[in-house]
Coordinates of C-alpha atoms in Angstrom, one line a residue:
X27 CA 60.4 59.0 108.8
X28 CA 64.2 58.1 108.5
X29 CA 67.3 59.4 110.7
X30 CA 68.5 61.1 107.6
X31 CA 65.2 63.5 106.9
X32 CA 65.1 63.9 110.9
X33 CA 69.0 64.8 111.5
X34 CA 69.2 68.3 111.5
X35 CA 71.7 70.0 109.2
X36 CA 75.1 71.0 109.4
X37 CA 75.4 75.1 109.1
X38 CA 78.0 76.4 106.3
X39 CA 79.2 79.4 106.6
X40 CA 80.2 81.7 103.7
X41 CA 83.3 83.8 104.2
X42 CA 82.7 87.4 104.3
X43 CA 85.2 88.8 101.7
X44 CA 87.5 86.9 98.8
X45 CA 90.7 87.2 101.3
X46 CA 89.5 85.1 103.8
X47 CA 89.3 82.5 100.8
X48 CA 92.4 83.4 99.4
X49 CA 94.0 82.9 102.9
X50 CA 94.6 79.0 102.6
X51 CA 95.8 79.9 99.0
X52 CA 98.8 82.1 100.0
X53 CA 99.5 79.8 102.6
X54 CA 99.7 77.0 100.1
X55 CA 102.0 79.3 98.0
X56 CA 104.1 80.1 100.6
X57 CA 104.8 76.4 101.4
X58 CA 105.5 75.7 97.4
X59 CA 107.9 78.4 97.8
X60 CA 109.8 76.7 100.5
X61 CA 109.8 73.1 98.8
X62 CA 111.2 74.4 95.3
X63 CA 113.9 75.9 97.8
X64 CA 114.7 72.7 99.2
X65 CA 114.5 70.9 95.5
X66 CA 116.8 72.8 94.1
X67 CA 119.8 72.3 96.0
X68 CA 119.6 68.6 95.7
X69 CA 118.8 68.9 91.8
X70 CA 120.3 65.7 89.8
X71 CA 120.5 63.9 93.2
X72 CA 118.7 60.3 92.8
X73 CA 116.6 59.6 96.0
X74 CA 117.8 56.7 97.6
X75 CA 116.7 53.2 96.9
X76 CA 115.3 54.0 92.8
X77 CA 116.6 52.3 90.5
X78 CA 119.4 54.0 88.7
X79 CA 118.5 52.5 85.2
X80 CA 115.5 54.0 85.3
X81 CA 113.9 55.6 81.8
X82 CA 113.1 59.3 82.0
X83 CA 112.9 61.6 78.7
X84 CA 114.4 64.9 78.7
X85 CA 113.5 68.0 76.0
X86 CA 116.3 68.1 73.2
X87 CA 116.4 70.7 70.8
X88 CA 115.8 69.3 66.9
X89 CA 119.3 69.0 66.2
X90 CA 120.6 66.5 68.8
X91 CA 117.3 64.4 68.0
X92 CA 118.0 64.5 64.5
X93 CA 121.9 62.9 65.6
X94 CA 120.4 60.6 67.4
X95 CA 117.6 59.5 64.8
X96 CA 120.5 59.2 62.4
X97 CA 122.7 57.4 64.7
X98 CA 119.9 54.6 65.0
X99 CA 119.7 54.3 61.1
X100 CA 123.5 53.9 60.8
X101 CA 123.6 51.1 63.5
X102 CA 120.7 49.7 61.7
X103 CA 122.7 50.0 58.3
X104 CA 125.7 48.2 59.6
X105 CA 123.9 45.2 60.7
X106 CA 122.2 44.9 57.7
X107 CA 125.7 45.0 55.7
X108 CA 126.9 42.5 57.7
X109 CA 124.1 39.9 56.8
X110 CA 123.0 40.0 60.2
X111 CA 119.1 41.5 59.3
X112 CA 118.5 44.2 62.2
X113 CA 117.3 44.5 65.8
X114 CA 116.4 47.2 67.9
X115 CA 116.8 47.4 71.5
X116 CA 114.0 49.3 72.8
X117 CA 112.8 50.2 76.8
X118 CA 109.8 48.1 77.8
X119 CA 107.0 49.9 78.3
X120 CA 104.6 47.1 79.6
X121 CA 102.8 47.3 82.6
X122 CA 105.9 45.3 84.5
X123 CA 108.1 48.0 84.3
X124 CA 105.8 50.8 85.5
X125 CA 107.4 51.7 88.6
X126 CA 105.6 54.1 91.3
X127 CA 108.7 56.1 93.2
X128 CA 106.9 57.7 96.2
X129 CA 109.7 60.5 96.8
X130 CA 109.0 61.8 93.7
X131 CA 105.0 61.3 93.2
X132 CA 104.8 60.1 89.9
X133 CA 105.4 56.5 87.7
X134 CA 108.4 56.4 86.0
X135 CA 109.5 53.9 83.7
X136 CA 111.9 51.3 84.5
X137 CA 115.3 49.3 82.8
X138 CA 113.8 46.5 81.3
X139 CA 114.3 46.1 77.7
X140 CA 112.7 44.5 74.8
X141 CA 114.2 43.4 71.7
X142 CA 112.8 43.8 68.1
X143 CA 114.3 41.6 65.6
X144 CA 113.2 42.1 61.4
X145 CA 114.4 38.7 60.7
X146 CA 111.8 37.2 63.7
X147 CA 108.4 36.5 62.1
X148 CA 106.5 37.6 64.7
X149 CA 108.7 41.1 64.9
X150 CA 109.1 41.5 61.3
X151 CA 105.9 43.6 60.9
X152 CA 106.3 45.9 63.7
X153 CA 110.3 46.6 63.1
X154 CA 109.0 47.9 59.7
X155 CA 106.8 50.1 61.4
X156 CA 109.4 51.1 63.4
X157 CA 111.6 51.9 60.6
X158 CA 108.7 53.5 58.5
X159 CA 108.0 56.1 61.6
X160 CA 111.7 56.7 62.0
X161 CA 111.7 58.0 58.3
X162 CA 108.8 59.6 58.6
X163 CA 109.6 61.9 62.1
X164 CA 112.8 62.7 60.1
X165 CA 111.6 64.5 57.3
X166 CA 109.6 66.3 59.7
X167 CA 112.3 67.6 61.8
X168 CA 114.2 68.1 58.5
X169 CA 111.2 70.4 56.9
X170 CA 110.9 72.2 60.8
X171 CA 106.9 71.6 61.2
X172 CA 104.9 69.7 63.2
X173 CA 102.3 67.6 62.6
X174 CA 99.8 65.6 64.8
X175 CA 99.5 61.7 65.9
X176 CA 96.5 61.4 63.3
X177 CA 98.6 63.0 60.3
X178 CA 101.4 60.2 61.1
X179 CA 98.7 57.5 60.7
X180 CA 97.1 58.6 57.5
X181 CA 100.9 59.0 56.0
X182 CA 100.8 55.5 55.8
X183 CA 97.4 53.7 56.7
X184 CA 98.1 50.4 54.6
X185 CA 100.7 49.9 56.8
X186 CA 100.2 50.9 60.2
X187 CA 96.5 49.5 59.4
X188 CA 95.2 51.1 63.2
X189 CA 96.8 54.3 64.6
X190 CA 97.1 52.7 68.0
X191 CA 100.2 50.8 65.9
X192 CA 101.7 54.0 64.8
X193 CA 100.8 55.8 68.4
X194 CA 102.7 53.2 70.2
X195 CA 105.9 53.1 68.2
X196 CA 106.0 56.7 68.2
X197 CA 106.3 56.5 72.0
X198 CA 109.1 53.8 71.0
X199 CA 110.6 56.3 69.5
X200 CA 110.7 58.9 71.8
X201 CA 112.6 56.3 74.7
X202 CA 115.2 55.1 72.2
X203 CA 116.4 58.5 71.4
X204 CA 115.2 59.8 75.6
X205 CA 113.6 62.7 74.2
X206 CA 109.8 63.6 74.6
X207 CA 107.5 63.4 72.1
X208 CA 107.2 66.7 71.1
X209 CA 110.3 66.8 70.2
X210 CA 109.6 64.6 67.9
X211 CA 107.4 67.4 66.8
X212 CA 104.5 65.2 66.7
X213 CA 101.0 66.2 68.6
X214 CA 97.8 65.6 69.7
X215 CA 95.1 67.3 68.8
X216 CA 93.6 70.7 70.5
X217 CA 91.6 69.7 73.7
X218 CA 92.3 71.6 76.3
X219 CA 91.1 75.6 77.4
X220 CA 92.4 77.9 79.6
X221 CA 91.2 81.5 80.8
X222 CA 92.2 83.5 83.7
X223 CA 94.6 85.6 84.6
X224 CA 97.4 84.7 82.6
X225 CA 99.4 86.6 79.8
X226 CA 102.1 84.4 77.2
X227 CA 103.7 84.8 73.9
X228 CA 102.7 82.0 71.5
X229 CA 104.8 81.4 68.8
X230 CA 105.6 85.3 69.0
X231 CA 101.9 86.4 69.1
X232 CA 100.8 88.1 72.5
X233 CA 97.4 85.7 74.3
X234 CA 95.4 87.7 77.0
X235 CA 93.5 84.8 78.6
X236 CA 91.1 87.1 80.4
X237 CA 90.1 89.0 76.7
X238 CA 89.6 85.4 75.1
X239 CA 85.9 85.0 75.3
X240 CA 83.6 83.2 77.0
X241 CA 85.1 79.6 76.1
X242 CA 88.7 80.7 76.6
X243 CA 91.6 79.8 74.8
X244 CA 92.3 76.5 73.5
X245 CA 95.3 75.3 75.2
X246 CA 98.4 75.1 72.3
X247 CA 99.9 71.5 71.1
X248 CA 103.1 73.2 70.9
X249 CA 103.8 74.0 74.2
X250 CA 108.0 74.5 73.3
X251 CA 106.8 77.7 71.6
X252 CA 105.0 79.3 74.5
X253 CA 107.0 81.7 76.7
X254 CA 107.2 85.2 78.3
X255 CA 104.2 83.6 80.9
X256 CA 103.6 86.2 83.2
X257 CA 100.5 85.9 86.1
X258 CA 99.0 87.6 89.0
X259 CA 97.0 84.7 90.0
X260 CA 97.1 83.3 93.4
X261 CA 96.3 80.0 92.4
X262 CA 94.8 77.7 89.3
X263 CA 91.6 76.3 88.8
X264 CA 91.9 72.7 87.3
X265 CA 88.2 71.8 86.3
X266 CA 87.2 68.0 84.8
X267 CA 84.4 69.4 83.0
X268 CA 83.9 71.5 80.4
X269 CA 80.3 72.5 82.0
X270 CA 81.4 73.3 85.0
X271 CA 84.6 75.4 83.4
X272 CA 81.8 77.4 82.1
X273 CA 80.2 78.4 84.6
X274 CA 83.6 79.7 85.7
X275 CA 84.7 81.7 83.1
X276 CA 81.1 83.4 82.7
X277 CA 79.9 84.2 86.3
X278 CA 81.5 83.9 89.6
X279 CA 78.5 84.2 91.5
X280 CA 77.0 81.0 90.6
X281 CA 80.6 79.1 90.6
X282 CA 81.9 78.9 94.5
X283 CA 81.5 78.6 98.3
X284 CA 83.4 78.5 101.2
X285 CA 82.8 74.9 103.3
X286 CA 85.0 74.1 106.2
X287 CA 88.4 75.1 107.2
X288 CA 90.5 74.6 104.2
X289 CA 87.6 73.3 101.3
X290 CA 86.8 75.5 98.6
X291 CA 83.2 74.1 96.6
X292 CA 80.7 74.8 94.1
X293 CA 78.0 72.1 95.3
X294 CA 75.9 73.7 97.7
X295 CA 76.1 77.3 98.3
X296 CA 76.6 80.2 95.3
X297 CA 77.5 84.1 96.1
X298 CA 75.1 86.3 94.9
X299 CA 76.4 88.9 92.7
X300 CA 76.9 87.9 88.8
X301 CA 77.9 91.2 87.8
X302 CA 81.7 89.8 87.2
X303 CA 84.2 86.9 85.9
X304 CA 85.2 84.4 88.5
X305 CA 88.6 84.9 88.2
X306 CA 88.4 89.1 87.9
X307 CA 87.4 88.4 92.0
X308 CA 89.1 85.3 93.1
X309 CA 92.3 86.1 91.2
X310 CA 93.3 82.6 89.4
X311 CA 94.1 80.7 86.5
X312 CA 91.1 78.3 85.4
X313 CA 91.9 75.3 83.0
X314 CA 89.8 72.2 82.0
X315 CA 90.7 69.1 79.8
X316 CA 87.1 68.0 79.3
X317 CA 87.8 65.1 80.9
X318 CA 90.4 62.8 80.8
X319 CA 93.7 65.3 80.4
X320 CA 95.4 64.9 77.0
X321 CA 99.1 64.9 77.2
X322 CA 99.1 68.9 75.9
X323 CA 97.1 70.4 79.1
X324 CA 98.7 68.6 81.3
X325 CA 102.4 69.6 80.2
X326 CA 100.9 72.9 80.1
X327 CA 99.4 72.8 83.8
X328 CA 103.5 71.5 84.8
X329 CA 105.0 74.2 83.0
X330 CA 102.9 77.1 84.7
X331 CA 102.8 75.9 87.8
X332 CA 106.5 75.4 87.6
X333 CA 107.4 79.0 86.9
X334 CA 104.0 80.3 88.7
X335 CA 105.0 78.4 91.9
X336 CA 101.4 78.9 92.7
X337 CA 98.9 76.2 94.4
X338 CA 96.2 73.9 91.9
X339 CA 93.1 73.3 93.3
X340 CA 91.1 70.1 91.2
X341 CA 88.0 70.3 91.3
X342 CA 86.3 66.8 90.1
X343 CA 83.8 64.9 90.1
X344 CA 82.7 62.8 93.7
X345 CA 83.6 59.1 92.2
X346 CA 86.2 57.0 91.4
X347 CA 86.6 58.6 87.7
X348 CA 86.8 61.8 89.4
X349 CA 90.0 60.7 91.3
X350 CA 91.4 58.7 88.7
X351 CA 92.0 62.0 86.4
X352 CA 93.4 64.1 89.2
X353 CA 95.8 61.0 89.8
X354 CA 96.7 61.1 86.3
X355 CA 97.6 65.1 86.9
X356 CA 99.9 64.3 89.6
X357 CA 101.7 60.9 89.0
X358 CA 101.4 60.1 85.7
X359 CA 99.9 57.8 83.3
X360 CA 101.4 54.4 82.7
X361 CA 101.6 54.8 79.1
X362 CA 103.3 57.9 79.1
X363 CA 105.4 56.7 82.6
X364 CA 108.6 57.6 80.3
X365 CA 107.9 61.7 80.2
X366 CA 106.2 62.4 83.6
X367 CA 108.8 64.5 84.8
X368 CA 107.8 67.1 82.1
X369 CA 103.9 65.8 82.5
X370 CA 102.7 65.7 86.0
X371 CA 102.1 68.5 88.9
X372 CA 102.5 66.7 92.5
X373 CA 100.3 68.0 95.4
X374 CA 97.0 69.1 93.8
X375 CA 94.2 69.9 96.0
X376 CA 91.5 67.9 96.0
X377 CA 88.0 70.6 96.0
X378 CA 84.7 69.9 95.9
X379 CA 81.9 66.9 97.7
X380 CA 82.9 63.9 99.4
X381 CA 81.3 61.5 99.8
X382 CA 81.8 61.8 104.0
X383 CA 80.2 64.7 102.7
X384 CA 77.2 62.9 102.1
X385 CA 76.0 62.6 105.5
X386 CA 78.0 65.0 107.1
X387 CA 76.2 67.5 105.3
X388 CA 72.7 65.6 104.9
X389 CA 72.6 65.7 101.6
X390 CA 68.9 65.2 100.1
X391 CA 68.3 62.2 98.3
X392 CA 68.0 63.8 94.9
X393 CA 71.4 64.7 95.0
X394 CA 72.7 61.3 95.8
X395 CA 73.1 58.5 93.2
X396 CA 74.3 54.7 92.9
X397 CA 77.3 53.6 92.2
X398 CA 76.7 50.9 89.3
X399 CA 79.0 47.5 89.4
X400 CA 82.0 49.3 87.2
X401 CA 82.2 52.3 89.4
X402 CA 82.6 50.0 92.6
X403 CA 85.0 47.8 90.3
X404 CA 87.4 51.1 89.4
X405 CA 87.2 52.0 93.3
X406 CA 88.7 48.8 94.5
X407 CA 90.9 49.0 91.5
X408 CA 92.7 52.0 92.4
X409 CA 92.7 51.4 96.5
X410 CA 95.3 49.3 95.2
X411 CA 97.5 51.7 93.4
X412 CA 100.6 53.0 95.2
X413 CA 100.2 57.0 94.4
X414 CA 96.3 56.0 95.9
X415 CA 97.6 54.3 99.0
X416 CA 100.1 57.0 99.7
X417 CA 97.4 59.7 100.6
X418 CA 95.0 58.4 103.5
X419 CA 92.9 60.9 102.8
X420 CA 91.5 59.3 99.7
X421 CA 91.7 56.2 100.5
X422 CA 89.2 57.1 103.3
X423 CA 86.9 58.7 100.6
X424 CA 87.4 55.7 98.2
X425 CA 86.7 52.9 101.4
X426 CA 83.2 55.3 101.9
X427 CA 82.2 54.9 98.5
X428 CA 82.9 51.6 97.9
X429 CA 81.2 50.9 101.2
X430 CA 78.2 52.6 100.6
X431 CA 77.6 52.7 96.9
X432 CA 76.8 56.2 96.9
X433 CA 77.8 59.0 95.1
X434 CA 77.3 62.8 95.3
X435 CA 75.3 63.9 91.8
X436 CA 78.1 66.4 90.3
X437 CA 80.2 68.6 92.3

């Protein structure tokens, strides 16, 4: 018989009532509270030792973006009518100039540029892109509509050929003129859901999120047209799975437990009334992406939790994958390092099992799995990552899995 089957487990204990859960929640709150305090009195004030040519977006109404779209074609009109061809002088967005800045949690982009000549062979094909989505994103803004990333591809397929060509100017684009990209009024499709205790207008139309059904409310492209957000919630939800959001939304008493001093979980012990919602009990906002988080839920997640001023708990899956998509919640993703100001949402909670959880709570066997070569490969990956390096805690978690090629099935 092994040490594992022999060890005696480790006792849970539920808390009695919802406040005792809450507790760590308001606490949270109150320490938000305090730091947006301290934020704003040094708003506009570069932290010392970043870069001051740094690239960050900022949201601009149509108007100036259409000046500034037009501005670029005049340029471009002058060189051509001096017999010069054109170029374009565009912020680099390779992986060189992804810059991790630690007092602010998230990647930004940096000052490098890139030049993009027409009269260049090599550049000739992707300056006409350039020029074709410039047109294009005009007589959008002219007409007031929006359209999506896929629209702007099939507008011109014999051109752009694949839409990763006309996806990555786009983001071009958006840094030459230093507006985001829905500005640009062009979006990705619907992804993400929402549900909870949450009330908004949407484009003038009143959304409930606690009267939207069992699969909630798909979280809006537009995100400029949401406002009036108003929320009793003491804290939000952020799920990776659509499963597991769910199970959430439908029935609190198969959806959490209460493990330690500060770890709220849905892996090993479940309430046992499932007369009610999750969130009608533990007051909250829940939210999923259904994996990895599209550009709309997680502007949507900054911008609620930036009026809310309320904690976000993530609860993902125990693997690297798992902590790859919180990371991209709160610092960023390289390709969109330009916007993540307006994208990321610093300090989310990590929930759920561990893998020290593995032993500590003597997991069975059946609920532990191998790590296959790619899973080890993305752990050491991103134990080399700045925003992965700056929290201890993970990379303890991340050095245990690697070590032991284990994972914890699920939650």
């Amino acid at each position: 018989m092994s040490a594992t089957s022999t060890r005696k487990r480790k006792a849970v204990a539920l808390a009695a009532d919802a406040d005792l859960v809450l507790r760590k929640c308001r606490q949270l709150r109150q320490s938000l509270e305090v730091k947006a305090e301290i934020e704003s009195s040094v708003v506009g004030v570069l932290p010392e030792g970043i870069p001051s040519d740094i690239v960050e977006v900022v949201e601009l109404p149509a108007t100036q973006v259409l000046e500034g779209m037009e501005a670029m074609a005049l340029h471009i009109a002058q060189q051509v009518l001096e017999r010069k061809g054109f170029s374009l002088e565009i912020p680099s967005r390779a992986a060189s100039n992804q810059i991790y800045v630690k007092e602010w949690d998230r990647i930004v982009l940096g000052g490098k540029r890139s030049s993009r000549s027409f009269l260049n062979v090599k550049e000739s094909r992707k300056s006409a892109i350039t020029l074709r989505v410039m047109q294009l994103l005009h007589a959008v803004l002219m007409k007031r509509i929006h359209i999506t990333k896929r629209d702007l591809f099939y507008t011109d397929v014999k051109l752009f050929v694949d839409q990763a060509e006309s996806d990555g100017v786009l983001d071009d684009v958006a840094t030459m003129i230093g507006c985001t990209r829905s500005n640009l009024h062009v979006v990705a499709s619907d992804k993400g859901l929402v549900v909870g205790r949450i009330q908004f207008e949407e484009d003038g139309d009143f959304i409930d999120c606690t009267k939207m059904g069992v699969g909630g409310k798909a979280i809006p492209p537009y995100i400029d047209k949401i406002e009036n957000i108003a929320s009793d919630a003491e804290f939000i939800l952020l799920v990776e799975k659509e499963a597991a959001y769910m199970r959430m939304a439908v029935r609190f008493g198969e959806a959490i437990g209460f493990i330690s001093h500060s770890i709220i979980a849905s892996h090993s012990i479940w309430l046992h009334s499932q007369e009610d919602r999750f969130y009608h009990r533990y007051p909250c906002i829940i939210i999923t992406a259904k994996g990895q988080p599209d550009v709309a839920t997680r502007m949507f997640l900054a911008r609620i939790t930036s009026e809310l001023k309320i904690p976000v708990l993530g609860l993902v899956d125990s693997d690297p994958y798992g902590l790859k998509i919180l990371s991209v919640y709160m610092s960023g993703s390289k390709n969109m390092s330009y916007d993540s100001a307006s994208l990321t949402t610093p300090d989310i909670k990590w929930l759920g099992l561990r893998p020290s959880d593995l032993d500590k709570y003597d997991l069975p066997e059946q609920c532990r799995l191998d790590m296959t070569e790619n899973d080890i490969k993305t752990g050491k990956e991103m134990m080399k990552e700045d925003f992965i390096q700056k929290n201890p805690e993970w990379m303890k978690e991340l050095e245990i899995m690697v070590r032991q090629r284990r994972l914890g099935q699920g939650y």
